[in-house]
Coordinates of N, CA and C in Angstrom, one line a residue:
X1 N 24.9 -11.9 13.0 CA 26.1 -12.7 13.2 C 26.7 -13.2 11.8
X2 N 28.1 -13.5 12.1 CA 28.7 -13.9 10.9 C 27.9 -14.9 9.9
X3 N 28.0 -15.9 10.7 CA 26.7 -17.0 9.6 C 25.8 -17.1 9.8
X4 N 25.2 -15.7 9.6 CA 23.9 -15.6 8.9 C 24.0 -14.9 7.7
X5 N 25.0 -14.3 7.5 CA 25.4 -13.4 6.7 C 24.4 -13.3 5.1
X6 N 25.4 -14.6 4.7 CA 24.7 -15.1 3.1 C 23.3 -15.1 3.3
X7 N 23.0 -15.2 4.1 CA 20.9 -15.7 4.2 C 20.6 -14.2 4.3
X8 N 21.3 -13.4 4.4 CA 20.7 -11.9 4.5 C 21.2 -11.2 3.4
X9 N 21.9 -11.7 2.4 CA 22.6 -10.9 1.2 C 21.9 -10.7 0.0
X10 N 21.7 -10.1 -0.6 CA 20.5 -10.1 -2.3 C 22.0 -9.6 -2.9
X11 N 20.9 -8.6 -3.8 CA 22.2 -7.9 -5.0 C 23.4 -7.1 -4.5
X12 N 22.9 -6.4 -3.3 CA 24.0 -5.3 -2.8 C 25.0 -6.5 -2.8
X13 N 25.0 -7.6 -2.1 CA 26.1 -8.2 -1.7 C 26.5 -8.3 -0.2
X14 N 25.8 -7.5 0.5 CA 25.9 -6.7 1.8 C 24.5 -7.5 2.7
X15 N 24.5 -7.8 3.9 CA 23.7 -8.4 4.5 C 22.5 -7.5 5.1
X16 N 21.3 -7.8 4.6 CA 19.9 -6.4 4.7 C 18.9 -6.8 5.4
X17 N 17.9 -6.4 5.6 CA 16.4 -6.7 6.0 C 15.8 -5.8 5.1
X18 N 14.4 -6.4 4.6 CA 13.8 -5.8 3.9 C 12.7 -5.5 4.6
X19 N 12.3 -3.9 4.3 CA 11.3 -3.2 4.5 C 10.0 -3.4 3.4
X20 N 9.2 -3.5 3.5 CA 7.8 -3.5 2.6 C 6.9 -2.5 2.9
X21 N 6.5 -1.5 2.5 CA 5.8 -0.4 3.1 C 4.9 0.2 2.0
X22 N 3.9 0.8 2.6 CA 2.6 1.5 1.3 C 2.3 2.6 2.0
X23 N 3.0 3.7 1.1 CA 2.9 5.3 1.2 C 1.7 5.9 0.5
X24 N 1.1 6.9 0.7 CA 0.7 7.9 0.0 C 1.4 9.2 -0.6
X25 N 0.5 10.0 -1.4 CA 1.5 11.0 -1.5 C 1.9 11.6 -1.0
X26 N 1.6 12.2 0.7 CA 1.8 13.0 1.8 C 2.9 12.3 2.3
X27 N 4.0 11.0 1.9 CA 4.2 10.0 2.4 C 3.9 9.6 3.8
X28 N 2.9 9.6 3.9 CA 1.8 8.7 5.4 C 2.4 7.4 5.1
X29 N 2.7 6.3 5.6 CA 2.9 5.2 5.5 C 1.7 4.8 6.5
X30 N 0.8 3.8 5.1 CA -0.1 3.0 5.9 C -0.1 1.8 6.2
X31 N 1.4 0.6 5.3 CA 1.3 -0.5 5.9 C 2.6 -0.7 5.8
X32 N 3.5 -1.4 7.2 CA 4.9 -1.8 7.0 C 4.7 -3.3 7.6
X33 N 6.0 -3.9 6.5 CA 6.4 -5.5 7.0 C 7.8 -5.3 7.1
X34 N 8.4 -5.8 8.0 CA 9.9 -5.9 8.4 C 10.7 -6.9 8.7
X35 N 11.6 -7.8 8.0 CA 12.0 -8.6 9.0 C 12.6 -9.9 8.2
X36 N 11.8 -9.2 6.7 CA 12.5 -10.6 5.4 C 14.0 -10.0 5.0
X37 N 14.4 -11.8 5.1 CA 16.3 -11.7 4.8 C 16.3 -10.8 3.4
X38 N 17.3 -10.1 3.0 CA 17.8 -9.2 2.2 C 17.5 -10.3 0.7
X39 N 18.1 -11.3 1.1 CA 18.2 -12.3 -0.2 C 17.2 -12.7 -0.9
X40 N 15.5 -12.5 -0.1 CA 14.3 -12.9 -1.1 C 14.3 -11.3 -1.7
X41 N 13.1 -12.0 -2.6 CA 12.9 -10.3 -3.8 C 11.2 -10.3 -3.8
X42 N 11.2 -9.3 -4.9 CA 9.5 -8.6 -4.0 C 8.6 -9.6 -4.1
X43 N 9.0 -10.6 -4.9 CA 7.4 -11.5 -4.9 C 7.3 -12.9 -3.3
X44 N 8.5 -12.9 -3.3 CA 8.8 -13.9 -2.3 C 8.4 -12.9 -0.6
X45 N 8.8 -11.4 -0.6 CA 8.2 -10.6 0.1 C 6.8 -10.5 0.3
X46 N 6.2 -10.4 -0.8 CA 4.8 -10.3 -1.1 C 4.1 -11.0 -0.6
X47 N 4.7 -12.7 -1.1 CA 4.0 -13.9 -0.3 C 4.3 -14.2 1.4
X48 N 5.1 -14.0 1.8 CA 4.9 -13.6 3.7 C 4.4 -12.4 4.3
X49 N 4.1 -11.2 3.4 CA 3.6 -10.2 4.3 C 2.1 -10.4 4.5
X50 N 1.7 -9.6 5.3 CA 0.2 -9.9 5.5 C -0.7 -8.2 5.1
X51 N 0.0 -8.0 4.0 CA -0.9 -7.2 3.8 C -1.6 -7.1 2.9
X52 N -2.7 -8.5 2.7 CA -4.0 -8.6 2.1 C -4.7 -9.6 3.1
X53 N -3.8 -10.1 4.2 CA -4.4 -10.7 4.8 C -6.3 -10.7 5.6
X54 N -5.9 -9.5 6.2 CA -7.5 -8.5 6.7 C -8.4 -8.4 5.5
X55 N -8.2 -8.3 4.1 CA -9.3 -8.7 3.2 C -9.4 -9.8 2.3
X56 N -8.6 -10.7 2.9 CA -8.7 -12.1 2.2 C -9.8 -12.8 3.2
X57 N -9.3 -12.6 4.5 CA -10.5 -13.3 5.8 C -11.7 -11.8 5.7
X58 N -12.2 -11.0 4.7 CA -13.0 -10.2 5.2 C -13.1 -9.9 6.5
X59 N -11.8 -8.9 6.7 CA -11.9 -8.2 8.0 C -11.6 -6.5 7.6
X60 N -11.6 -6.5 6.3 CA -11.0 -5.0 6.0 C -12.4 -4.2 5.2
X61 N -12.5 -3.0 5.5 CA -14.0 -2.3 5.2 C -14.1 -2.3 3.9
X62 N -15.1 -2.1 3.3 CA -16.3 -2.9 2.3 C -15.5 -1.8 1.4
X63 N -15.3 -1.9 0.1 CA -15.3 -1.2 -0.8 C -16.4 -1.1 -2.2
X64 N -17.4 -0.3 -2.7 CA -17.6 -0.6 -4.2 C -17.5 0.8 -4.8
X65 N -17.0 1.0 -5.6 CA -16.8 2.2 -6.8 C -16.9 1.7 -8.1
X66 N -17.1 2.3 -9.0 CA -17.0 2.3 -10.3 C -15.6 3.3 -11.2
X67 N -15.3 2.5 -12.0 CA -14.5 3.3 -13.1 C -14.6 3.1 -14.5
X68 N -15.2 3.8 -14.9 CA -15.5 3.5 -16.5 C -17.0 2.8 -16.4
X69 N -18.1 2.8 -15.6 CA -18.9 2.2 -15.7 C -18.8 1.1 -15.3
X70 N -17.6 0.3 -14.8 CA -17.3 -1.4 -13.8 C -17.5 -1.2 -12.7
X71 N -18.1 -2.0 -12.0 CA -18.0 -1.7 -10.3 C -16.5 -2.6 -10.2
X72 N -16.2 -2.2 -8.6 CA -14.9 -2.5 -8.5 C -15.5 -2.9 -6.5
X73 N -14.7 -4.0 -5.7 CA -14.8 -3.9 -4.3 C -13.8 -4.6 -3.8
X74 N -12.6 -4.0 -4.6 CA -11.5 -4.0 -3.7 C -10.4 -2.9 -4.3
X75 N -9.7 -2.3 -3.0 CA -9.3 -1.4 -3.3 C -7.2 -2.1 -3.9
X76 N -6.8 -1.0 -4.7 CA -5.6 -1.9 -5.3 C -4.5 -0.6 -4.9
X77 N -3.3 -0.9 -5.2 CA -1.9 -0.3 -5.3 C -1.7 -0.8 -6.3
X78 N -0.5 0.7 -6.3 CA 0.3 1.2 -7.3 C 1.8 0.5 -7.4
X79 N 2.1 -0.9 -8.2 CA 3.5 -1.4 -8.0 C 4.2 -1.5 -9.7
X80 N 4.9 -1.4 -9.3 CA 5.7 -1.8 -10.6 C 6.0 -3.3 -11.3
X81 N 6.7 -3.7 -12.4 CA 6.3 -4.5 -12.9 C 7.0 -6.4 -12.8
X82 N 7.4 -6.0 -11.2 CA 8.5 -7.0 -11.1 C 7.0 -7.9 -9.5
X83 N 5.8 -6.8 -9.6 CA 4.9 -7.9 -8.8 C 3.6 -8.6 -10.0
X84 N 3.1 -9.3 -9.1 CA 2.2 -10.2 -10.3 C 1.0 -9.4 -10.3
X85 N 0.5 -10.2 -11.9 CA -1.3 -9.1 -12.2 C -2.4 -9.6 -11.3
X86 N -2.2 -9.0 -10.6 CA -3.4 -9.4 -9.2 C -4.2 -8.3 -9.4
X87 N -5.7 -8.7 -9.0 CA -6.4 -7.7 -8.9 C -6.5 -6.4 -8.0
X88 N -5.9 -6.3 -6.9 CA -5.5 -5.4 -6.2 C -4.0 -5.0 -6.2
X89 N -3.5 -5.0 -7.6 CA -2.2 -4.2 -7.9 C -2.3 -3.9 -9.2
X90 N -2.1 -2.6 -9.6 CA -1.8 -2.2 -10.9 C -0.5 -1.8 -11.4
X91 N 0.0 -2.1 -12.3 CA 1.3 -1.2 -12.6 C 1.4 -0.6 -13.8
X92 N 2.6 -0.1 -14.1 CA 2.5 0.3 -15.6 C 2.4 -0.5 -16.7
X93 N 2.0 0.3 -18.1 CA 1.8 -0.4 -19.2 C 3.5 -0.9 -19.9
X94 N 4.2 -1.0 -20.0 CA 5.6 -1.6 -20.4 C 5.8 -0.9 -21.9
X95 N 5.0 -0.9 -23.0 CA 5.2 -0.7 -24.0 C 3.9 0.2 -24.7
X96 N 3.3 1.5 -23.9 CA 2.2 2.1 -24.1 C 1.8 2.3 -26.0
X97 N 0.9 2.0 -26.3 CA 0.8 2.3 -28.0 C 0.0 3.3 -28.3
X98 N -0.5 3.9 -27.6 CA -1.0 5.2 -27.9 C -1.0 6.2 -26.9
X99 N -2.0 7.3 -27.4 CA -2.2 8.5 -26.0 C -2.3 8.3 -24.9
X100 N -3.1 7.6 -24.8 CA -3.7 7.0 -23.3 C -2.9 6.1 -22.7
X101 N -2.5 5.5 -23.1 CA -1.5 4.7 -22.7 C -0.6 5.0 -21.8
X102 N -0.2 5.7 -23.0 CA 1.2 7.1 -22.6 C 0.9 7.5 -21.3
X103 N 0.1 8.1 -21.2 CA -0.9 9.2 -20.4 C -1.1 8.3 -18.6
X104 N -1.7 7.1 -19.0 CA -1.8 6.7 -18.2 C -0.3 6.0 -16.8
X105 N 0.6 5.7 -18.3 CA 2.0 5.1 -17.2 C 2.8 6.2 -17.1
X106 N 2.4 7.5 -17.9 CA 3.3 8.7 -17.1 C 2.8 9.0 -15.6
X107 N 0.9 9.3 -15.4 CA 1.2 9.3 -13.9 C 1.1 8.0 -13.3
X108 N 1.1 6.8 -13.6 CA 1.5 5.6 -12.8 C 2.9 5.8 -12.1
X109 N 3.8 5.9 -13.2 CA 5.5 5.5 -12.8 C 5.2 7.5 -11.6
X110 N 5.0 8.0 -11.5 CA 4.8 9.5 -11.1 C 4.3 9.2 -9.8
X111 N 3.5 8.7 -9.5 CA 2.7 8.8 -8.3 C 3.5 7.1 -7.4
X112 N 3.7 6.3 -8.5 CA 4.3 5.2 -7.7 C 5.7 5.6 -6.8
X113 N 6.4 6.5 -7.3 CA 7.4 7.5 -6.5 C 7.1 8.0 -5.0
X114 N 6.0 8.1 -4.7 CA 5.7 8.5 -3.4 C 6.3 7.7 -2.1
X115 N 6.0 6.1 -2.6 CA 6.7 5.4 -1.5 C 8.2 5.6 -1.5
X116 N 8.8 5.5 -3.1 CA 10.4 6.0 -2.8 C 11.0 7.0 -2.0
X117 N 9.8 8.5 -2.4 CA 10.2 9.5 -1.3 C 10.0 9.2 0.0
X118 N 9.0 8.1 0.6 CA 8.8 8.0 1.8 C 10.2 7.8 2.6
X119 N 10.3 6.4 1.7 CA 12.1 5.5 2.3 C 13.3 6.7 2.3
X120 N 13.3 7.5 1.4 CA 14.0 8.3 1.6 C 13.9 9.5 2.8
X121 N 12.8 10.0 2.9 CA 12.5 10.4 4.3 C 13.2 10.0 5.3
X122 N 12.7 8.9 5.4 CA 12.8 8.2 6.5 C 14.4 8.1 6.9
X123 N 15.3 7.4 6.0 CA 16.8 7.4 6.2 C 17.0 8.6 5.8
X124 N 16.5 10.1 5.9 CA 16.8 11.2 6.1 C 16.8 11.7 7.7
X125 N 15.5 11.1 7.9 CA 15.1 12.1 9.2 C 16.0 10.7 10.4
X126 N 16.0 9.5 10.5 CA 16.3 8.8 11.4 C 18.1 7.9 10.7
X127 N 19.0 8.8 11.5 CA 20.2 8.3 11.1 C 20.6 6.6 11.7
X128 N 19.8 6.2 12.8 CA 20.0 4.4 12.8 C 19.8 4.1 11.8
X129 N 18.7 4.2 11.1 CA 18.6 3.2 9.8 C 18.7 3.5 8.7
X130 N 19.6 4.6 8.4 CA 20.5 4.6 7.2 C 21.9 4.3 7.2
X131 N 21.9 3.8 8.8 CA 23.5 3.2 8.9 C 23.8 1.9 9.2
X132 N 24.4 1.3 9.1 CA 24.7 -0.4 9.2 C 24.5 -0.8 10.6
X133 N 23.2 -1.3 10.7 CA 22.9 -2.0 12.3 C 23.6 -2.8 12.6
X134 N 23.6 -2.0 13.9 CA 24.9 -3.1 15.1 C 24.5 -4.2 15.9
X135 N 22.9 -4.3 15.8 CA 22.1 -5.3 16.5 C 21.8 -6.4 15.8
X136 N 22.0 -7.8 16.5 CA 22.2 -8.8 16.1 C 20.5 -9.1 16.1
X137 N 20.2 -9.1 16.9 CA 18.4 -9.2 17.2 C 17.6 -8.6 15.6
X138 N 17.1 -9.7 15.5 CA 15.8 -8.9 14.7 C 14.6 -8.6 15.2
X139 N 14.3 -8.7 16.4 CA 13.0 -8.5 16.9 C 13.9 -6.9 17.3
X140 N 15.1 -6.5 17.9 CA 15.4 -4.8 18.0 C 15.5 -4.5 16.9
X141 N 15.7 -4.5 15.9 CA 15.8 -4.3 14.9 C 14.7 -3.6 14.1
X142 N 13.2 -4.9 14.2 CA 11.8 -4.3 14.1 C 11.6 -3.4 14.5
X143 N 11.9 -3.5 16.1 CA 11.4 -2.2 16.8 C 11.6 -1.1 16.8
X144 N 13.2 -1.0 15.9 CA 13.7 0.4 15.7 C 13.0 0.4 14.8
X145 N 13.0 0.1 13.6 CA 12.3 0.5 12.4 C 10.8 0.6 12.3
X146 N 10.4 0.1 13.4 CA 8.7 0.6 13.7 C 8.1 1.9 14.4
X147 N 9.5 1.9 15.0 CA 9.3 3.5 16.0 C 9.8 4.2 15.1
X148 N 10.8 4.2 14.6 CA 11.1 5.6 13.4 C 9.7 5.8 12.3
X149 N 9.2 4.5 11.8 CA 8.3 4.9 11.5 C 6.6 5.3 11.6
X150 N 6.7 4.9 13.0 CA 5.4 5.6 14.4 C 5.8 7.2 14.3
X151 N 6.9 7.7 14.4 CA 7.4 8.8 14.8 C 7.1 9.8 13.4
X152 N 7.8 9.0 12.3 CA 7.4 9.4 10.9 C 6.0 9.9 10.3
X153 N 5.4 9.2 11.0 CA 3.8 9.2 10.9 C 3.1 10.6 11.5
X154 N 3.8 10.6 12.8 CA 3.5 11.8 13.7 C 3.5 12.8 12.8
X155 N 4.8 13.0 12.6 CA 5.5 14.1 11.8 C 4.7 14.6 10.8
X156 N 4.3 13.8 10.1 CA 3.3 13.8 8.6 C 1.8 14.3 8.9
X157 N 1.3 14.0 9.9 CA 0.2 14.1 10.5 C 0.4 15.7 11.1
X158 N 1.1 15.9 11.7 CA 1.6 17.5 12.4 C 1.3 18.4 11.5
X159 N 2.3 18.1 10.2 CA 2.4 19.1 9.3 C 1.6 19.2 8.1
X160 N 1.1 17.8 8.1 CA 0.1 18.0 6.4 C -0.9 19.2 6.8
X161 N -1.6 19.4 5.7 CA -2.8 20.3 5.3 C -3.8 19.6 5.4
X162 N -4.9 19.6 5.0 CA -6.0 18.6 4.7 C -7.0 18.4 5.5
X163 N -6.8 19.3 7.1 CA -7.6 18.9 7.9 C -8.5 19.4 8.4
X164 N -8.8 20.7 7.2 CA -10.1 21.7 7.1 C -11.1 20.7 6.2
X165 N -12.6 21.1 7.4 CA -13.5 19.9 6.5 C -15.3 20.9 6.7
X166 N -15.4 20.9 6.2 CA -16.9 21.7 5.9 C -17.5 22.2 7.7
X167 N -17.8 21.1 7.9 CA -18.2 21.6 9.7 C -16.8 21.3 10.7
X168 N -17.3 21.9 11.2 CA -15.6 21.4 12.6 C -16.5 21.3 14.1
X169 N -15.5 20.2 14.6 CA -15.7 19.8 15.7 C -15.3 20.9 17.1
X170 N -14.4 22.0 16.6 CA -14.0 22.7 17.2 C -14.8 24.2 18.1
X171 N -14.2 25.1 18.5 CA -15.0 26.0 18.7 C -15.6 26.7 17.1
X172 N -16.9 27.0 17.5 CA -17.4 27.4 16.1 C -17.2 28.8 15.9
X173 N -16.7 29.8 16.8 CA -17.0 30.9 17.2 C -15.1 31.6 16.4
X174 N -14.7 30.7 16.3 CA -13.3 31.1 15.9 C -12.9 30.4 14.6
X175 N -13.0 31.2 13.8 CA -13.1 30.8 12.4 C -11.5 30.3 11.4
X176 N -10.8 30.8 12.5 CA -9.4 30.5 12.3 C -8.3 28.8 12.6
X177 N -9.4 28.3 13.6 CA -9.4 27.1 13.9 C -9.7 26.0 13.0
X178 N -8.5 25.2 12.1 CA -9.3 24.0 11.9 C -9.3 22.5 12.7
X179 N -9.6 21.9 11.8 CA -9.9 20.5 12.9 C -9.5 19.2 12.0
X180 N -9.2 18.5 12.6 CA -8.7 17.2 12.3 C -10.1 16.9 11.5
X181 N -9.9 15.7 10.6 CA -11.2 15.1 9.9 C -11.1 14.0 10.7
X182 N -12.9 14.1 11.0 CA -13.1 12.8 11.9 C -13.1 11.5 11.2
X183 N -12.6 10.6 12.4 CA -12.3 8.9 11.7 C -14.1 8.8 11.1
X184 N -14.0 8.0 10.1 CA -15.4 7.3 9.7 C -15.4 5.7 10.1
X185 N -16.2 5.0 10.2 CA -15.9 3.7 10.6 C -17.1 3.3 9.5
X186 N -16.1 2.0 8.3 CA -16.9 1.5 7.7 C -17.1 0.2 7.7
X187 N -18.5 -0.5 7.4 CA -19.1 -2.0 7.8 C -17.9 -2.8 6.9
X188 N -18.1 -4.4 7.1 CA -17.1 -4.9 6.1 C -18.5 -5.4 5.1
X189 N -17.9 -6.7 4.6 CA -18.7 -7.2 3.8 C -19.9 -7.7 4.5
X190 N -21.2 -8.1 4.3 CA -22.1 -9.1 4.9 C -21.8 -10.2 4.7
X191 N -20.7 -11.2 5.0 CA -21.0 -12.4 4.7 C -21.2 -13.2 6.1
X192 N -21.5 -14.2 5.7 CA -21.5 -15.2 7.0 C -20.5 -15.5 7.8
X193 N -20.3 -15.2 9.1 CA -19.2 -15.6 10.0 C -19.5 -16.9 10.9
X194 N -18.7 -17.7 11.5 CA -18.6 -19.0 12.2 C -18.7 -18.4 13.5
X195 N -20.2 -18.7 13.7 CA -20.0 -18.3 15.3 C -19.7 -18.5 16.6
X196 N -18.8 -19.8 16.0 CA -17.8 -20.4 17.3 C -16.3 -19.9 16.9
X197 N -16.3 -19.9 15.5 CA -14.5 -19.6 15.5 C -14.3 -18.1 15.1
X198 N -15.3 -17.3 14.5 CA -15.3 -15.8 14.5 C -15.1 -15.7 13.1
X199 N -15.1 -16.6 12.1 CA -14.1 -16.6 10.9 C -15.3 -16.5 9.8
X200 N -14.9 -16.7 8.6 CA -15.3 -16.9 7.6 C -15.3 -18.2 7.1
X201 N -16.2 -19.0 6.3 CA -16.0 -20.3 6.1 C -14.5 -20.8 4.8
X202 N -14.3 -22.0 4.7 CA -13.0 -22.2 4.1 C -13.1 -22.1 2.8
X203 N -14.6 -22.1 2.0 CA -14.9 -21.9 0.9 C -15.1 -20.2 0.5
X204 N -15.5 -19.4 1.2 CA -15.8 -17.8 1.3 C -14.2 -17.5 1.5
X205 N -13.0 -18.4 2.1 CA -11.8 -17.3 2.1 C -11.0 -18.1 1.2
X206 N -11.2 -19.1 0.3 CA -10.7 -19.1 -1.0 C -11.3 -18.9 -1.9
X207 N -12.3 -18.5 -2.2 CA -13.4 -17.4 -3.1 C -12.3 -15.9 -3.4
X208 N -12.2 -15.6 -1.9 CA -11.8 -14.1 -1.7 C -10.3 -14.2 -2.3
X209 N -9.4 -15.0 -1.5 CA -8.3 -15.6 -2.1 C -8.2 -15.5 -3.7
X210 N -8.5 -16.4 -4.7 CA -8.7 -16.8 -5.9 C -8.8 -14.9 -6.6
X211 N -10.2 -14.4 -5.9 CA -10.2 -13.2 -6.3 C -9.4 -12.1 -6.6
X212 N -8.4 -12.2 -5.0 CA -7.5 -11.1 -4.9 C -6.7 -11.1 -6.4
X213 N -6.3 -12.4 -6.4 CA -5.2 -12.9 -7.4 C -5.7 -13.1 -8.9
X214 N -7.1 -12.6 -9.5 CA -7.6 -12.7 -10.3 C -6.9 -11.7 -11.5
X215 N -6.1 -12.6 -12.6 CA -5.2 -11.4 -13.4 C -6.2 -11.3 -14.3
X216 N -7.2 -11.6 -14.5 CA -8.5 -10.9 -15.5 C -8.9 -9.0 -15.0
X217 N -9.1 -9.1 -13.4 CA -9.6 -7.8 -12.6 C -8.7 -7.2 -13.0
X218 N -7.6 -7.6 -13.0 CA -5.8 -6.7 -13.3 C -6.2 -5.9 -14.4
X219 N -6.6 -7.0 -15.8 CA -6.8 -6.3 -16.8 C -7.4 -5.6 -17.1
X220 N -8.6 -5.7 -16.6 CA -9.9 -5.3 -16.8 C -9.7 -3.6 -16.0
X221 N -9.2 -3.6 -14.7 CA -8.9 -2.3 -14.3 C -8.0 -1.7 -14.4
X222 N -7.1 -1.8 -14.7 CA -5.7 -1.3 -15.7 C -6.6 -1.0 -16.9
X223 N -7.9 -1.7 -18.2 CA -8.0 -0.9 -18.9 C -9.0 0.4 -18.6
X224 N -9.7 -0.3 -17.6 CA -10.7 1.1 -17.3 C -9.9 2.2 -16.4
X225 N -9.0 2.2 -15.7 CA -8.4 3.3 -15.7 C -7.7 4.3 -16.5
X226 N -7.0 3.2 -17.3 CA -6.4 4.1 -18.9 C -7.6 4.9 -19.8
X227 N -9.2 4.1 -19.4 CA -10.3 5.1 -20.4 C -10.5 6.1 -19.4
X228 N -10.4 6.0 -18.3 CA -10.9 7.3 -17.4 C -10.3 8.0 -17.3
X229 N -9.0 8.2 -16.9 CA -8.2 9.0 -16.9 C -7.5 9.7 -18.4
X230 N -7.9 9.2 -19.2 CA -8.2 9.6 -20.8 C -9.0 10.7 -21.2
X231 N -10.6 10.0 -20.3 CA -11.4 10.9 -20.4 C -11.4 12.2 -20.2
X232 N -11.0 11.7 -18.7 CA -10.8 13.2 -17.9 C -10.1 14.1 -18.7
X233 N -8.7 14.1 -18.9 CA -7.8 14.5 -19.8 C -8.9 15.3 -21.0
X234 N -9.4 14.5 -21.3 CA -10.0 14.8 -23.1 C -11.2 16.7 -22.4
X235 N -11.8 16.0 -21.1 CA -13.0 17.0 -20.8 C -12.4 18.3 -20.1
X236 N -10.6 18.6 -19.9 CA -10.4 19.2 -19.6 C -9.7 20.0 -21.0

């Protein structure tokens, strides 16, 4: 509607909804938020979506790896430099001073592209939402832009490669057959849950909290990624 206009306007000038979404390179889209006025920007986005929500309450599956010899147990994305140094976001270096450096925010800024080409997809393959919505509703609105992107998903899934895996679930006898890779289901963390409210206690989910947001982890794996991927480089 007319006066809502301004509350939905940012830079374009033009009244928007913003999309928030986390692609891979296949562009799979694994997490969408829909529905913030045009006018907030990515950090004010950041702070209403809920996509750290499931591992802030420990509800999202256990992670530990190493890089550079750090253990790490939580997994991060690839954003650029207008989100904050959280430990589950890395972005590029701004002003790289050597090889590695270099090295490192050439494939950062490279591979962070993937979600771009997703969006682009997407207002390629579905012409509603590369054209000015006529729907006053934001809840039709969501729903368009959740089925284009359910459908999107399909599509990706149809056509990617990837789904030959050492044994197959399939007939064995036809070698020409491959097979989907089966889902794995992983534990979450062990901690203590409230066994009346299902939850985590209020000290365990501002622990986890405090953590996510930890710009030390930022540092610390932003620099062990620049040594590893250095390495690698060096042993090839």
């Amino acid at each position: 509607p007319t006066g809502w206009q301004w509350g939905f306007s940012g830079r374009s000038r033009k009244p928007t909804v913003v999309l928030e979404a986390v692609a891979s390179y296949d562009t799979w889209i694994w997490h969408a938020f829909f529905g913030v006025p045009g006018s907030q920007n990515d950090i004010t986005v950041l702070g209403r979506s809920p996509l750290f929500n499931n591992l802030t309450e420990c509800k999202s599956p256990q992670l530990d790896y190493f890089i550079n010899g750090r253990q790490y147990n939580m997994g991060y994305y690839l954003a650029d430099d207008i989100y904050p140094k959280w430990a589950t976001l890395v972005q590029a270096i701004p002003n790289p001073r050597n090889d590695a450096e270099k090295l490192f925010t050439l494939h950062q800024e490279a591979y962070r592209k993937d979600v771009e080409r997703a969006f682009g997809i997407l207002q390629a393959r579905w012409k509603i939402i590369s054209e000015p919505a006529r729907g006053w509703s934001r809840e039709n609105l969501d729903s368009i832009m959740m089925s284009c992107i359910i459908l999107h998903n399909m599509i990706v899934e149809d056509e990617r490669d990837g789904y030959i895996d050492g044994e197959s679930d399939d007939d064995q006898e036809d070698p020409n057959r491959s097979r989907r890779a089966l889902a794995k289901i992983y534990d979450g963390p062990n901690l203590p849950f409230n066994p009346r409210t299902g939850s985590i206690s209020i000290n365990e989910y501002m622990r986890r909290y405090r953590m996510i947001r930890s710009r030390a982890t930022n540092k610390y794996l932003q620099q062990d990624l620049v040594a590893h991927l250095w390495a690698k480089r060096s042993m090839e």
